[in-house]
Structure formats: C-alpha cells, structure tokens
Coordinates of C-alpha atoms and ligand atoms in Angstrom, one line a residue:
Chain Q
M699 CA 51.9 98.0 20.9
K700 CA 48.5 99.5 21.1
V701 CA 46.1 97.9 23.6
L702 CA 42.3 98.0 23.2
V703 CA 40.1 97.7 26.3
P704 CA 36.3 97.3 26.0
V705 CA 34.5 98.6 29.0
K706 CA 30.8 98.1 29.8
R707 CA 28.5 100.3 31.8
V708 CA 26.5 98.1 34.2
V709 CA 24.4 98.4 37.4
D710 CA 26.9 98.9 40.2
Y711 CA 27.8 95.6 42.0
N712 CA 26.6 97.0 45.3
V713 CA 23.1 97.6 44.1
K714 CA 20.4 95.2 45.1
I715 CA 18.6 94.9 41.8
R716 CA 14.8 94.8 41.4
V717 CA 12.9 92.8 38.8
K718 CA 10.2 94.9 37.1
A719 CA 6.7 93.9 38.0
D720 CA 5.7 93.3 34.4
G721 CA 8.5 90.7 34.0
S722 CA 10.1 92.7 31.2
G723 CA 13.5 93.1 32.8
V724 CA 15.5 94.6 35.7
E725 CA 14.9 98.1 36.9
T726 CA 17.7 100.3 35.7
A727 CA 16.1 103.8 36.0
N728 CA 17.6 105.8 38.8
V729 CA 20.0 103.0 39.7
K730 CA 23.7 103.6 40.3
M731 CA 25.7 102.6 37.3
S732 CA 29.5 101.9 37.2
M733 CA 32.1 100.3 35.1
N734 CA 31.9 96.5 35.1
P735 CA 34.4 95.5 37.8
F736 CA 36.3 93.1 35.6
D737 CA 36.8 95.9 33.1
E738 CA 38.4 98.1 35.7
I739 CA 40.9 95.3 36.1
A740 CA 41.4 95.1 32.3
V741 CA 42.0 98.9 32.2
E742 CA 44.4 98.6 35.1
E743 CA 46.4 95.9 33.4
A744 CA 46.7 98.0 30.2
V745 CA 47.9 101.0 32.2
R746 CA 50.5 98.8 33.9
L747 CA 51.7 97.5 30.5
K748 CA 52.1 101.1 29.4
E749 CA 53.9 102.1 32.6
A750 CA 56.2 99.1 32.0
G751 CA 57.0 100.4 28.5
K752 CA 55.3 97.4 26.8
A753 CA 52.2 99.3 25.5
T754 CA 52.3 102.6 23.6
E755 CA 48.7 103.6 23.6
I756 CA 45.5 102.5 25.3
V757 CA 42.2 102.9 23.5
V758 CA 39.0 102.2 25.5
V759 CA 35.7 101.3 23.8
S760 CA 32.2 101.1 25.1
V761 CA 29.1 99.9 23.2
G762 CA 26.0 101.4 24.8
P763 CA 24.0 104.5 25.4
A764 CA 25.3 108.1 25.5
Q765 CA 25.7 107.7 29.3
A766 CA 28.5 105.2 28.7
Q767 CA 30.7 108.2 28.1
E768 CA 30.9 108.5 31.9
T769 CA 32.3 105.0 32.0
L770 CA 34.8 105.9 29.3
R771 CA 35.9 109.0 31.2
T772 CA 36.5 106.8 34.2
A773 CA 38.8 104.7 32.1
L774 CA 40.6 107.7 30.7
A775 CA 41.1 109.0 34.3
M776 CA 42.7 105.6 35.2
G777 CA 45.2 106.2 32.4
A778 CA 43.7 105.3 29.0
D779 CA 44.7 107.6 26.2
R780 CA 41.6 107.7 24.0
A781 CA 38.0 106.6 24.0
I782 CA 35.5 105.4 21.4
L783 CA 31.8 105.3 22.2
V784 CA 29.8 103.0 19.8
Q785 CA 26.4 104.4 20.5
A786 CA 23.7 101.7 20.7
E787 CA 20.4 101.6 22.6
G788 CA 18.9 98.5 24.1
T789 CA 20.4 95.2 24.7
T790 CA 23.8 94.5 23.1
E791 CA 24.5 90.8 23.1
P792 CA 28.1 89.5 23.3
L793 CA 28.0 88.4 19.6
A794 CA 27.0 91.9 18.5
V795 CA 29.6 93.5 20.8
A796 CA 32.3 91.1 19.4
K797 CA 31.4 92.1 15.9
V798 CA 31.6 95.8 16.7
L799 CA 35.0 95.2 18.4
K800 CA 36.2 93.3 15.4
A801 CA 35.4 96.2 13.1
L802 CA 37.3 98.5 15.5
V803 CA 40.3 96.2 15.7
E804 CA 40.5 96.2 12.0
K805 CA 40.8 100.0 12.1
E806 CA 42.9 100.4 15.1
A807 CA 45.2 97.3 14.7
P808 CA 46.0 96.8 18.4
G809 CA 48.5 94.1 19.5
L810 CA 46.3 93.1 22.4
V811 CA 42.7 93.3 23.4
I812 CA 42.0 93.0 27.1
L813 CA 38.4 92.5 28.2
G814 CA 36.7 91.6 31.4
K815 CA 36.0 87.9 31.8
Q816 CA 32.3 88.6 32.5
A817 CA 29.8 91.4 32.6
I818 CA 28.1 91.3 36.0
D819 CA 24.7 92.2 34.5
D820 CA 24.2 89.5 31.8
D821 CA 26.7 87.2 33.4
C822 CA 27.5 85.9 29.9
N823 CA 31.2 85.4 29.9
Q824 CA 31.3 85.2 26.1
T825 CA 32.5 88.4 24.4
G826 CA 36.3 87.9 24.6
Q827 CA 36.0 84.3 23.3
M828 CA 33.8 85.4 20.5
L829 CA 36.0 88.3 19.5
A830 CA 39.0 86.0 19.4
A831 CA 37.1 83.6 17.2
L832 CA 36.0 86.3 14.8
L833 CA 39.6 87.6 14.5
G834 CA 41.2 84.1 14.3
W835 CA 43.3 85.1 17.3
G836 CA 44.4 83.2 20.4
Q837 CA 42.5 83.7 23.7
G838 CA 43.7 83.8 27.2
T839 CA 40.6 83.8 29.3
F840 CA 40.1 84.2 33.1
A841 CA 43.7 85.6 33.4
S842 CA 45.3 86.0 36.8
K843 CA 48.7 86.9 35.3
L844 CA 49.9 88.3 32.0
V845 CA 53.5 88.5 30.8
A846 CA 54.0 90.3 27.5
G847 CA 57.0 89.1 25.6
D848 CA 58.3 89.5 22.1
G849 CA 55.5 88.7 19.7
K850 CA 53.8 86.6 22.3
V851 CA 52.1 86.7 25.7
A852 CA 52.1 84.2 28.5
V853 CA 48.7 84.1 30.3
T854 CA 48.1 82.3 33.6
R855 CA 44.4 81.3 33.7
E856 CA 42.1 80.5 36.7
I857 CA 40.6 77.1 35.8
D858 CA 38.4 74.7 37.8
G859 CA 41.3 72.6 39.1
G860 CA 43.8 75.4 39.8
L861 CA 45.9 77.4 37.4
E862 CA 47.0 76.9 33.8
T863 CA 49.6 78.8 31.8
V864 CA 49.3 79.2 28.0
E865 CA 51.3 81.1 25.5
L866 CA 49.6 83.0 22.8
K867 CA 50.9 84.5 19.6
L868 CA 50.3 88.2 19.4
P869 CA 48.0 89.8 18.5
A870 CA 45.7 88.1 21.0
V871 CA 42.7 88.5 23.2
V872 CA 42.9 88.3 27.0
T873 CA 40.0 88.4 29.5
A874 CA 40.7 89.6 33.1
D875 CA 39.8 87.6 36.2
L876 CA 39.6 89.0 39.7
R877 CA 43.1 88.4 40.8
L878 CA 44.9 89.9 37.7
N879 CA 45.6 93.1 39.7
E880 CA 43.9 95.6 42.0
P881 CA 42.7 98.5 40.0
R882 CA 43.7 102.0 41.1
Y883 CA 41.3 104.8 42.0
A884 CA 41.6 107.8 39.6
S885 CA 43.1 110.8 41.3
L886 CA 41.3 114.2 41.1
P887 CA 44.0 115.7 38.8
N888 CA 43.7 112.7 36.5
I889 CA 39.9 113.0 36.5
M890 CA 40.3 116.6 35.4
K891 CA 42.9 115.6 32.7
A892 CA 40.5 112.9 31.5
K893 CA 38.0 115.5 30.5
K894 CA 40.3 116.8 27.8
K895 CA 41.3 113.4 26.4
P896 CA 39.7 112.6 23.0
L897 CA 36.4 110.7 23.0
E898 CA 35.0 109.8 19.6
T899 CA 31.4 108.6 18.9
V900 CA 30.5 106.2 16.1
T901 CA 27.5 104.1 15.3
P902 CA 27.3 100.4 14.7
D903 CA 25.9 101.2 11.2
A904 CA 28.9 103.3 10.3
L905 CA 31.0 100.2 11.3
G906 CA 28.8 98.0 9.1
V907 CA 27.6 95.9 12.0
D908 CA 24.1 94.6 12.7
V909 CA 23.7 94.7 16.5
R910 CA 20.1 93.4 16.6
P911 CA 19.7 90.7 19.3
R912 CA 19.6 87.1 18.4
L913 CA 17.8 86.0 21.6
K914 CA 14.4 87.1 22.6
T915 CA 13.9 87.6 26.3
L916 CA 10.4 86.2 27.0
K917 CA 10.4 87.2 30.6
V918 CA 12.5 88.1 33.6
T919 CA 11.4 86.8 37.0
E920 CA 12.6 86.7 40.6
P921 CA 14.2 83.5 41.8
P922 CA 12.5 81.7 44.6
K923 CA 13.3 83.4 47.9
R924 CA 15.0 81.5 50.6
Q925 CA 13.4 81.9 54.0
A926 CA 15.7 82.8 56.8
G927 CA 15.9 80.0 59.3
I928 CA 16.5 80.2 63.0
K929 CA 19.4 81.1 65.3
V930 CA 20.7 78.3 67.5
P931 CA 22.2 79.1 70.9
D932 CA 25.1 76.7 70.8
V933 CA 27.0 74.1 69.0
A934 CA 25.2 71.2 70.7
T935 CA 21.8 72.5 69.5
L936 CA 23.2 73.0 66.0
V937 CA 24.4 69.4 65.8
D938 CA 21.1 68.1 67.2
K939 CA 19.1 70.1 64.6
L940 CA 21.3 69.0 61.7
K941 CA 20.7 65.4 62.8
T942 CA 17.1 65.2 63.8
E943 CA 15.4 68.1 61.9
A944 CA 17.4 68.6 58.7
R945 CA 18.8 65.1 58.7
V946 CA 21.9 66.0 56.8
I947 CA 24.5 64.5 59.1
Chain X
M184 CA 14.4 66.3 15.1
A185 CA 18.0 67.4 14.8
N186 CA 20.6 65.7 16.9
I187 CA 22.4 67.1 19.9
L188 CA 26.1 67.3 20.3
V189 CA 27.5 67.3 23.9
I190 CA 31.1 68.2 24.3
A191 CA 32.8 65.9 26.8
D192 CA 34.7 67.5 29.7
H193 CA 37.6 65.1 30.6
D194 CA 41.2 65.0 31.6
G195 CA 42.4 62.4 29.1
A196 CA 41.8 59.6 31.6
S197 CA 38.2 60.0 32.8
L198 CA 35.0 61.7 32.0
K199 CA 34.1 64.6 34.3
P200 CA 30.7 64.5 35.9
A201 CA 29.8 67.9 34.3
T202 CA 29.4 65.9 31.0
L203 CA 26.6 63.8 32.7
N204 CA 24.8 67.0 33.8
A205 CA 24.9 68.2 30.2
V206 CA 23.5 64.9 28.9
T207 CA 20.6 65.3 31.3
A208 CA 19.9 68.8 30.0
A209 CA 20.2 67.4 26.4
S210 CA 17.6 64.7 27.2
K211 CA 15.1 67.5 28.0
I212 CA 15.5 69.0 24.5
G213 CA 14.7 65.9 22.5
G214 CA 16.7 64.3 19.7
D215 CA 19.6 61.8 19.6
I216 CA 22.4 62.6 21.9
H217 CA 26.0 62.3 20.6
I218 CA 29.1 63.0 22.7
L219 CA 32.2 64.4 21.2
V220 CA 35.4 63.5 23.0
A221 CA 38.4 65.5 21.7
G222 CA 41.7 64.5 23.3
K223 CA 45.0 62.8 23.0
G224 CA 44.8 59.1 23.8
A225 CA 41.3 59.7 25.1
Q226 CA 39.9 56.1 24.7
G227 CA 39.2 56.0 28.4
P228 CA 36.8 59.0 28.4
A229 CA 35.3 57.8 25.1
E230 CA 34.5 54.4 26.5
A231 CA 33.0 56.0 29.6
A232 CA 30.9 58.2 27.4
S233 CA 29.6 55.2 25.4
K234 CA 28.2 53.7 28.6
V235 CA 26.3 56.8 29.7
A236 CA 22.5 56.1 29.6
G237 CA 20.7 57.8 26.8
V238 CA 23.7 58.4 24.6
A239 CA 23.3 57.2 21.0
K240 CA 26.8 57.7 19.6
V241 CA 30.3 58.8 20.7
L242 CA 32.6 60.6 18.4
L243 CA 36.3 60.3 19.3
A244 CA 38.8 62.8 17.8
D245 CA 42.2 61.6 18.9
D246 CA 44.8 64.2 18.0
A247 CA 47.9 65.4 19.9
A248 CA 46.5 69.0 19.3
Y249 CA 43.6 68.3 21.7
E250 CA 45.7 67.2 24.7
H251 CA 45.1 70.4 26.6
Q252 CA 41.6 71.3 25.2
L253 CA 42.9 74.6 23.8
P254 CA 39.8 76.3 22.3
E255 CA 41.8 77.6 19.3
D256 CA 42.3 74.0 18.3
V257 CA 39.1 72.3 19.5
A258 CA 36.6 75.0 18.3
P259 CA 37.2 74.3 14.6
L260 CA 36.7 70.6 15.2
V261 CA 33.4 71.3 16.9
V262 CA 32.3 73.6 14.1
S263 CA 33.1 71.1 11.4
T264 CA 31.4 68.3 13.3
V265 CA 28.3 70.5 13.8
K266 CA 28.2 71.4 10.1
G267 CA 28.9 67.9 8.9
G268 CA 26.5 66.2 11.2
G269 CA 23.5 68.6 11.0
Y270 CA 23.3 69.2 14.7
G271 CA 20.7 71.6 16.1
H272 CA 22.3 72.0 19.6
V273 CA 25.8 72.0 21.1
L274 CA 25.9 71.6 24.8
A275 CA 28.7 71.5 27.4
G276 CA 28.9 71.8 31.2
A277 CA 29.5 75.4 32.4
T278 CA 33.0 74.4 33.6
S279 CA 36.2 76.4 32.9
V280 CA 36.7 74.3 29.7
G281 CA 33.1 74.7 28.5
K282 CA 33.0 78.4 29.2
N283 CA 36.2 78.9 27.3
L284 CA 35.2 76.8 24.3
L285 CA 31.5 77.3 23.5
P286 CA 31.4 81.1 22.9
R287 CA 34.2 80.6 20.4
V288 CA 32.2 77.9 18.7
A289 CA 29.1 80.0 18.7
A290 CA 30.9 83.0 17.1
L291 CA 32.4 80.8 14.4
L292 CA 28.9 79.5 13.6
D293 CA 27.5 83.1 13.8
V294 CA 25.0 82.3 16.5
A295 CA 24.3 83.5 20.0
A296 CA 25.7 81.5 22.9
I297 CA 23.5 80.8 25.9
S298 CA 25.4 80.6 29.1
D299 CA 24.8 78.7 32.2
I300 CA 21.2 77.5 31.7
T301 CA 19.3 76.3 34.7
A302 CA 16.2 74.9 32.9
V303 CA 15.1 73.8 29.4
Q304 CA 11.6 74.9 28.6
S305 CA 11.6 73.7 25.0
A306 CA 14.1 73.0 22.2
D307 CA 14.6 76.8 21.7
T308 CA 13.7 78.3 25.1
F309 CA 15.9 78.2 28.2
E310 CA 16.1 79.8 31.6
R311 CA 19.3 81.3 32.9
P312 CA 20.3 83.4 35.9
I313 CA 21.4 87.0 35.4
Y314 CA 22.6 89.6 37.9
A315 CA 24.4 87.1 40.1
G316 CA 21.3 85.0 40.2
N317 CA 19.0 87.8 41.5
A318 CA 16.9 87.4 38.4
I319 CA 16.1 84.6 36.0
A320 CA 15.7 85.3 32.3
T321 CA 13.7 83.1 30.0
V322 CA 15.3 83.4 26.5
Q323 CA 14.3 82.1 23.2
S324 CA 16.8 81.6 20.3
S325 CA 15.9 81.7 16.6
D326 CA 19.4 80.6 15.5
A327 CA 19.7 77.5 13.5
V328 CA 22.2 76.0 16.1
K329 CA 21.8 76.6 19.8
V330 CA 25.1 76.7 21.6
V331 CA 24.5 76.3 25.3
T332 CA 26.5 75.8 28.5
V333 CA 24.7 74.0 31.4
R334 CA 24.8 74.9 35.1
T335 CA 25.7 71.6 36.5
T336 CA 23.9 72.1 39.8
A337 CA 20.6 72.6 38.0
F338 CA 20.6 69.2 36.3
E339 CA 21.0 65.7 37.8
T340 CA 23.9 63.6 36.5
A341 CA 22.8 61.1 33.8
A342 CA 23.4 57.5 34.8
A343 CA 27.1 56.6 34.0
E344 CA 26.2 53.0 33.2
G345 CA 23.5 51.4 31.1
G346 CA 24.2 52.8 27.7
S347 CA 25.9 51.0 24.9
A348 CA 26.7 53.7 22.3
S349 CA 29.1 53.0 19.4
V350 CA 32.4 54.9 19.4
E351 CA 33.2 56.4 16.0
Q352 CA 36.7 57.8 15.2
V353 CA 36.7 61.2 13.6
A354 CA 39.7 62.9 12.1
G355 CA 41.3 65.7 14.0
A356 CA 42.0 69.1 12.4
G357 CA 45.5 69.5 13.9
A358 CA 46.8 72.6 15.7
A359 CA 45.8 76.1 14.7
G360 CA 49.2 77.4 15.8
L361 CA 47.8 80.3 17.8
S362 CA 48.4 79.0 21.3
S363 CA 50.3 76.5 23.2
F364 CA 50.1 74.9 26.7
V365 CA 52.9 75.8 29.0
S366 CA 52.1 74.4 32.4
A367 CA 49.4 73.7 34.9
E368 CA 49.4 74.0 38.7
L369 CA 46.6 71.8 39.9
T370 CA 45.4 71.9 43.5
K371 CA 45.8 68.4 45.0
S372 CA 43.2 67.3 47.5
E373 CA 42.0 64.0 49.0
R374 CA 38.7 65.6 49.6
P375 CA 35.7 65.4 47.3
E376 CA 35.5 67.8 44.4
L377 CA 33.8 71.1 45.4
T378 CA 31.0 71.1 42.8
A379 CA 30.1 67.4 43.4
A380 CA 30.5 67.2 47.3
R381 CA 27.5 66.4 49.5
V382 CA 28.8 68.7 52.1
V383 CA 30.8 71.9 51.7
V384 CA 32.6 73.8 54.5
S385 CA 33.6 77.3 53.3
G386 CA 35.8 79.9 55.1
G387 CA 35.9 83.7 54.6
R388 CA 38.0 86.6 55.7
G389 CA 37.0 85.8 59.2
M390 CA 39.5 82.9 59.1
Q391 CA 42.2 85.6 59.3
S392 CA 44.9 83.5 57.6
G393 CA 45.7 80.4 55.6
E394 CA 47.2 78.9 58.8
N395 CA 43.8 78.7 60.3
F396 CA 42.2 76.7 57.5
P397 CA 43.2 73.4 59.0
L398 CA 40.4 74.2 61.5
L399 CA 37.9 73.9 58.7
E400 CA 39.7 70.9 57.2
A401 CA 39.4 69.0 60.4
L402 CA 35.7 69.8 60.4
A403 CA 35.4 68.9 56.7
D404 CA 37.1 65.5 57.3
K405 CA 34.5 64.7 59.9
L406 CA 31.7 65.4 57.4
G407 CA 33.4 64.0 54.3
A408 CA 33.1 67.5 53.0
A409 CA 34.9 69.7 50.4
V410 CA 36.4 72.9 51.5
G411 CA 35.5 76.2 49.7
A412 CA 36.1 79.9 50.4
S413 CA 34.9 83.4 49.7
R414 CA 36.6 85.7 47.3
A415 CA 38.1 87.7 50.2
A416 CA 39.8 84.5 51.5
V417 CA 41.2 83.7 48.1
D418 CA 42.3 87.3 47.4
A419 CA 44.1 87.3 50.7
G420 CA 46.0 84.2 49.7
F421 CA 44.5 81.9 52.4
V422 CA 43.6 79.3 49.9
P423 CA 44.0 78.7 46.1
N424 CA 41.7 80.3 43.5
D425 CA 39.8 77.2 42.7
Y426 CA 38.3 77.2 46.2
Q427 CA 36.2 80.3 45.4
V428 CA 32.4 79.9 45.6
G429 CA 30.3 82.6 44.0
Q430 CA 29.0 84.5 41.0
T431 CA 32.4 84.4 39.4
G432 CA 33.8 81.3 41.1
K433 CA 32.2 77.9 41.5
I434 CA 28.5 77.2 41.8
V435 CA 27.7 74.6 44.4
A436 CA 24.4 73.2 45.7
P437 CA 25.3 70.5 48.3
E438 CA 23.0 69.0 50.9
L439 CA 24.8 71.0 53.5
Y440 CA 26.8 74.2 53.2
I441 CA 28.5 75.6 56.2
A442 CA 29.7 79.2 55.9
V443 CA 32.3 80.2 58.4
G444 CA 33.4 83.8 58.8
I445 CA 31.7 84.8 55.6
S446 CA 29.5 87.9 55.6
G447 CA 27.2 86.8 52.7
A448 CA 27.7 89.3 49.9
I449 CA 25.4 88.8 47.0
Q450 CA 28.3 87.6 44.9
H451 CA 29.0 84.8 47.4
L452 CA 25.3 83.9 47.8
A453 CA 25.1 83.5 44.0
G454 CA 27.3 80.5 44.3
M455 CA 25.6 78.7 47.2
K456 CA 22.1 79.8 47.8
D457 CA 20.6 76.7 46.1
S458 CA 22.2 74.5 48.8
K459 CA 19.6 72.3 50.6
V460 CA 20.6 73.3 54.1
I461 CA 22.8 76.3 55.0
V462 CA 24.6 76.8 58.3
A463 CA 26.3 80.1 59.1
I464 CA 28.8 80.7 61.8
N465 CA 29.6 84.4 62.2
K466 CA 30.3 86.6 65.2
D467 CA 28.2 89.5 63.7
E468 CA 24.6 88.8 64.2
E469 CA 23.7 91.3 61.6
A470 CA 25.7 89.5 58.9
P471 CA 23.6 89.1 55.7
I472 CA 24.5 85.4 55.5
F473 CA 22.0 84.9 58.3
Q474 CA 19.2 85.9 56.0
V475 CA 19.7 82.8 53.9
A476 CA 20.9 80.4 56.6
D477 CA 18.6 77.7 57.9
Y478 CA 20.7 77.5 61.1
G479 CA 22.7 80.5 62.3
L480 CA 25.2 80.4 65.1
V481 CA 26.4 83.8 66.4
A482 CA 29.8 82.9 67.8
D483 CA 33.5 83.3 67.4
L484 CA 34.5 80.8 64.8
F485 CA 37.8 80.0 66.6
K486 CA 35.7 78.6 69.5
A487 CA 32.7 77.3 67.6
V488 CA 34.5 75.3 64.8
P489 CA 36.7 73.2 67.1
E490 CA 33.7 72.6 69.3
L491 CA 31.6 71.5 66.3
T492 CA 34.3 69.1 65.2
A493 CA 34.6 67.6 68.7
E494 CA 30.8 67.3 68.9
L495 CA 30.7 65.4 65.6
E496 CA 33.5 63.2 66.8
K497 CA 31.5 62.4 70.0
A498 CA 28.4 61.6 68.0
R499 CA 30.0 58.9 66.1
Ligands
FAD1489 C1 32.9 91.5 40.3 C2 32.9 90.9 41.6 C3 32.8 89.5 41.7 C4 32.8 88.9 42.9 N1 32.7 87.5 43.0 C5 32.7 86.9 44.2 C6 32.6 85.5 44.3 O1 32.5 84.7 43.2 N2 32.6 84.9 45.5 C7 32.7 85.6 46.6 O2 32.7 85.0 47.7 N3 32.8 86.9 46.6 C8 32.8 87.6 45.4 N4 33.0 88.9 45.4 C9 33.3 89.7 46.6 C10 32.1 90.0 47.5 O3 31.5 91.2 47.1 C11 32.6 90.1 49.0 O4 33.6 91.1 49.0 C12 33.2 88.8 49.6 O5 32.4 87.7 49.3 C13 33.5 89.0 51.0 O6 34.1 87.9 51.6 P1 34.0 87.5 53.1 O7 32.5 87.3 53.4 O8 34.9 86.4 53.4 O9 34.6 88.8 53.8 P2 33.9 89.9 54.7 O10 32.7 90.6 54.0 O11 35.0 90.8 55.2 O12 33.2 89.1 55.9 C14 34.0 88.5 56.9 C15 33.0 88.0 57.9 O13 33.7 87.2 58.9 C16 33.1 87.5 60.2 N5 34.1 87.2 61.2 C17 35.3 87.9 61.4 N6 36.0 87.3 62.4 C18 35.2 86.3 62.9 C19 35.3 85.4 64.0 N7 36.4 85.3 64.7 N8 34.3 84.5 64.2 C20 33.2 84.5 63.4 N9 33.0 85.4 62.4 C21 34.0 86.3 62.1 C22 32.7 89.0 60.1 O14 31.6 89.2 61.0 C23 32.2 89.1 58.7 O15 30.9 88.9 58.5 C24 32.9 89.6 44.1 C25 33.0 91.0 44.1 C26 32.9 91.6 42.8 C27 33.0 93.1 42.8
AMP1490 N1 28.5 96.7 25.6 C1 29.8 96.5 25.8 N2 30.7 97.5 25.6 C2 32.0 97.3 25.9 N3 32.5 96.2 26.3 C3 31.7 95.2 26.5 C4 30.3 95.3 26.3 N4 29.7 94.1 26.6 C5 30.7 93.3 27.0 N5 31.9 93.9 26.9 C6 33.2 93.4 27.3 O1 33.2 92.0 27.3 C7 33.4 91.5 28.6 C8 32.6 90.2 28.9 O2 31.2 90.5 28.8 P1 30.1 89.4 28.7 O3 30.5 88.4 27.6 O4 28.8 90.1 28.4 O5 30.0 88.7 30.0 C9 33.1 92.6 29.5 O6 33.8 92.5 30.7 C10 33.6 93.8 28.7 O7 35.1 93.9 28.7

C-alpha cells in the first residue's frame, strides 16, 4: 500500500509571532520556518507502517512556495521515498489544498493519506476532513492510534470525552494528533541520502485545480494583552486576594 | 434573510451546552434559527432543543446510522438539509464532533469552512484566532453558504428554557458504509466538565506523576473545580488526553484558572488566557506563566497546594 503524507511549511512553533503594523497579516520574513509539528507525526506514522511491512512507498506532498522543498527534504530524511511540490504562492486555504490533494490521489492511488490534524499557523483543522469528503472516503481524525488491517484500518481518536475507536474501509484519510507517536530526528546520513531522493514540482494549473482563496482576510490584529499581575508572598495572602480583591472564591 | 442551521451536539440523551453557544452566535447573524438533531432515539435532545430561547424549528433525523455521529453518515444529511431548506449558514460548536463534521460538510458544498470563530461582525464577516491565538483574523466569505464552527468560550450559552419550537421529523439517509463505530473509552468524573466549569485547576509536568494528581483533585473539590492539564502532563501519562488545555486541546475561560507546575508555553496559554482570573504556582520565578497570571506564587507545589487546600477548608 502506498501512503501519501501532505506536509505544510509553517512558522516554527517556538517563534513568538508578530502582527504586521498595517494589519495585513503576520510577519513571516526572516522568521524560522519548519514542518508543521503534526505533519512530522504523520510522516513518522507512515515510516513506521513501512518499517512494519504494511506500507510499500511513502509520497510526501507540500502545497506552497519553492522554499517548501526544504520541508519536503526533511520528510525524505525521516524516511519518505519521494516528494511532490505543488508550487503555489500566497495563502492556500484548506479547500484548495484538499482539491490539489484529491487530484494527486487520483494519480498516485494511495491506500492511505495521513495528514496532520491542524496546521499551527491557520489553526484550521479542516484539510483532512475536506479531502475525505471530496474523495468519498472515511476519515479518522485526531488519531492517537492507528492499526492497519486487511482492507481496513482501526483508528483511535482523541475526542472531548476521552477516546473513541472507529474502523474505516481502505482507502481512507487519517489525521494525526499529538500522541500518535514521537517523531524521530533525521540522522545526518539520512539527510545526505534525502538530497538524492526524487522531488518533482508541479503547478495547481497542471492539476486542473483553482486554488484562489474563498475567504478575504480584511485584517489581522493583535489580541488584547493580558497585564501581568502581582506575586504574592504566601498561600494565606493568595487566599485573601482571591476572596477580597478578585472575589472569585 | 436566509435561515441558519445549527447542528446539535448531543450524546443521544441530552443536548450539550456547546449547542447553546452556537445558537447565541447564530442569533448575532440574523435569520430564523433551526436546530438539526441527528441521532438514534434522540427525542430527548430534540425536545431540549425545542425549548432553547430563540429557536424557530427543530429538525429531528432519527436513524440508527447517526447513533455515533460518524461524519461519513451525518455530512450527507446536513448537505441535503442545507440544499433542501435554502440555508445560508451552518453552525456548530467547535467541539470534537463539530470539528470532525463541518469541514466535511463544507467540502461537499464546495465552500470554505470557517473554524473557531470568536466574534460575528456581520452575516458574512467573522473573527477567528490564528497562530495559537497570538493574532486575530477578520475574514469575509463570499460563498453562498457559510459553514462555521463556534468557539464556545467566546459566546454565552443561549437560555435553555423559554422557546417553544416545533419538532419536525426528517428522513435519515442511512449509513454510507465507509466507517463504523468500534468502542469508546470515556473519562468518568464527578467534577464539572472542563469547558463549562467556573473554576479550573490544571497540573503540568511539575506534578511529576499521575499519583500526585490527587493533590490537585483535593484542591479542585474544595473549589467545585474541573481538573485540567498541560500537554506535557498528558503525554507523560499522568492524566487522560481529554484533560489537555491549549491550542490543540480544550479552550477554557473560567472565572478562576489555577496553573500548577505549568511553565506557560504559548500553546498552553492559547487555551486559557481568556480566563477571568489566573493564578500560577510555580517554583521558577522566571516561568512565562507569571506574565499572564494575576496572582503568582513562587513556591514548591508539593508544599503550596496542600496548604492552599487546607486554607480553603479553614475559610469555610
Ligand atoms: C504542535 C504543538 C501543540 C501543542 N499543544 C499544546 C496544548 O494544547 N496544550 C499544552 O499545554 N501544550 C501544548 N504543547 C506543548 C507546549 O509547547 C509545552 O511543551 C507544554 O505546554 C509544557 O508543559 P508544562 O508546562 O507542563 O511542562 P514544562 O514546560 O516542563 O514546565 C513544568 C513547570 O513546572 C515547574 N515545576 C517543576 N517542579 C515544580 C514544583 N515542585 N513546584 C512548582 N513548580 C514546579 C517548572 O518550574 C516548570 O515551569 C504543544 C506543542 C506543540 C509543538
Ligand atoms: N499547504 C499545504 N501543503 C501540504 N499539506 C497541507 C497544506 N495545508 C494543510 N496541509 C495538511 O493538512 C493538515 C491540516 O491543515 P489545516 O486544515 O490547515 O489545519 C496539515 O497538518 C497538513 O497535513
């Protein structure tokens, strides 16, 4: 079974982002970029499926600017076999990405697509669900465990009340949550090897997909800042403040 | 003005409060509000929905296929309801059910989905947090149908009583045959639900082990609080996954949030910084959590938490 893993290049999760003064967006120039953390987990899961003999080939895909090649190389260094860059500038909304991925799925015919549950820049949490809808496939979102069987996959999902397990007919879409696995670091030899792995570039046009955004971002602002309060010397003072000043207990 | 369809979040027996937050968001858009209850034997939630203030009609789709709210089965129902009823908006709470279902509905309708809105500016313009809440985007949709999930902490709950909507049965579409429910492992707790609690006590890696969480539970019991956790505490197996507060866990905004042994990473702050009063107990005075805390106590939690519990006991 072939596994397709979409990976997004995002502002690194450690960066304290800055909103542009003109309200047009978030500063991304000269900011450290990395693979979306959930996508590292998705790649890791695919690599483990391959190591377990359940997957035969791992194809990673990124929709984004030329620099997204770096993200794809990272995925190749982690153990993916082949990469596709769908070169697109500007904002790519989940619906557009899902349509691009659908076009690639139709070409590549994977048995499983593993995405991250959420991109930490747009915080949308939509693309996997949308892709599953467009393909008419089952979706196992927010996965903390994945067991691939014969023609089906069991997915344990992190839900509001605890955990839920569903069974999906293959092919299917799965989105990775934080506790699915702990992604590996690419070793130096593997980083070197990844440079020679195939990376193909295509355009949304060539795939016949219109990626123009549906939403117009009118402005981006900073949220109201919380003022730091005071330090209290001891528990008794804390209780007193909570009672008489904050009046919350 | 087109009508608004709110998708009920329920467990077959009762209506979840997130539905009431979504109704409030819907009321800010303008238009008649209808609630769709998809379930098996879901008369209970449907009746509860009919009593919600401001709701004009309840649609009940009773079908064995909807028992576990599998999106593969429920999405086609929502899509046919939207197309048949001429709805301009589809709303749901940004719960694990809403987040799973609505993007699937949006794609089937070929429209954008708008996740986790925190404000309604007009019928087509919404505010939503991005980058773990470190920026707020105002987005406008030109799609014919707006598919929106609602951040529950940003909207009051609509009054659960006072309405008298009619309940109309609609036919189910059956199972799509793509997925099936196997099992659920739900966390049992006598405490209030995390996202609805007036007080939340959360523990982090500083708790050291799950065996130490009873310290927080004793404190929570004194305050009638829910217990939450940081990702690190969940990853380490101290507590179940549904305790996680943060960018990718639960969003809470209680009257009082007490962070114990939590450093205050941006991903954690994203889930609790709208709390009214924040208390932090941490032995590291440089911990970033103190930058958002109204009251910070630099102390060893193993000493401070039992002391706090005892002090609250005394004060009774
Ligand atoms: C994609 C992504 C998503 C994430 N989503 C979330 C999320 O939703 N929620 C979340 O919480 N995190 C999330 N994280 C993780 C986040 O970045 C932090 O790693 C995590 O919040 C740290 O948890 P912590 O504060 O418990 O642990 P630490 O950062 O290790 O802090 C432990 C704190 O305990 C204090 N301490 C230790 N012992 C004691 C003692 N005896 N008494 C008092 N204080 C003590 C220490 O001083 C320290 O400040 C996410 C990360 C990524 C990459
Ligand atoms: N531009 C992109 N290129 C590749 N994968 C993407 C892209 N955008 C989103 N994804 C995938 O979809 C997941 C969810 O993203 P989102 O719906 O934007 O929160 C991510 O974790 C990725 O796996």
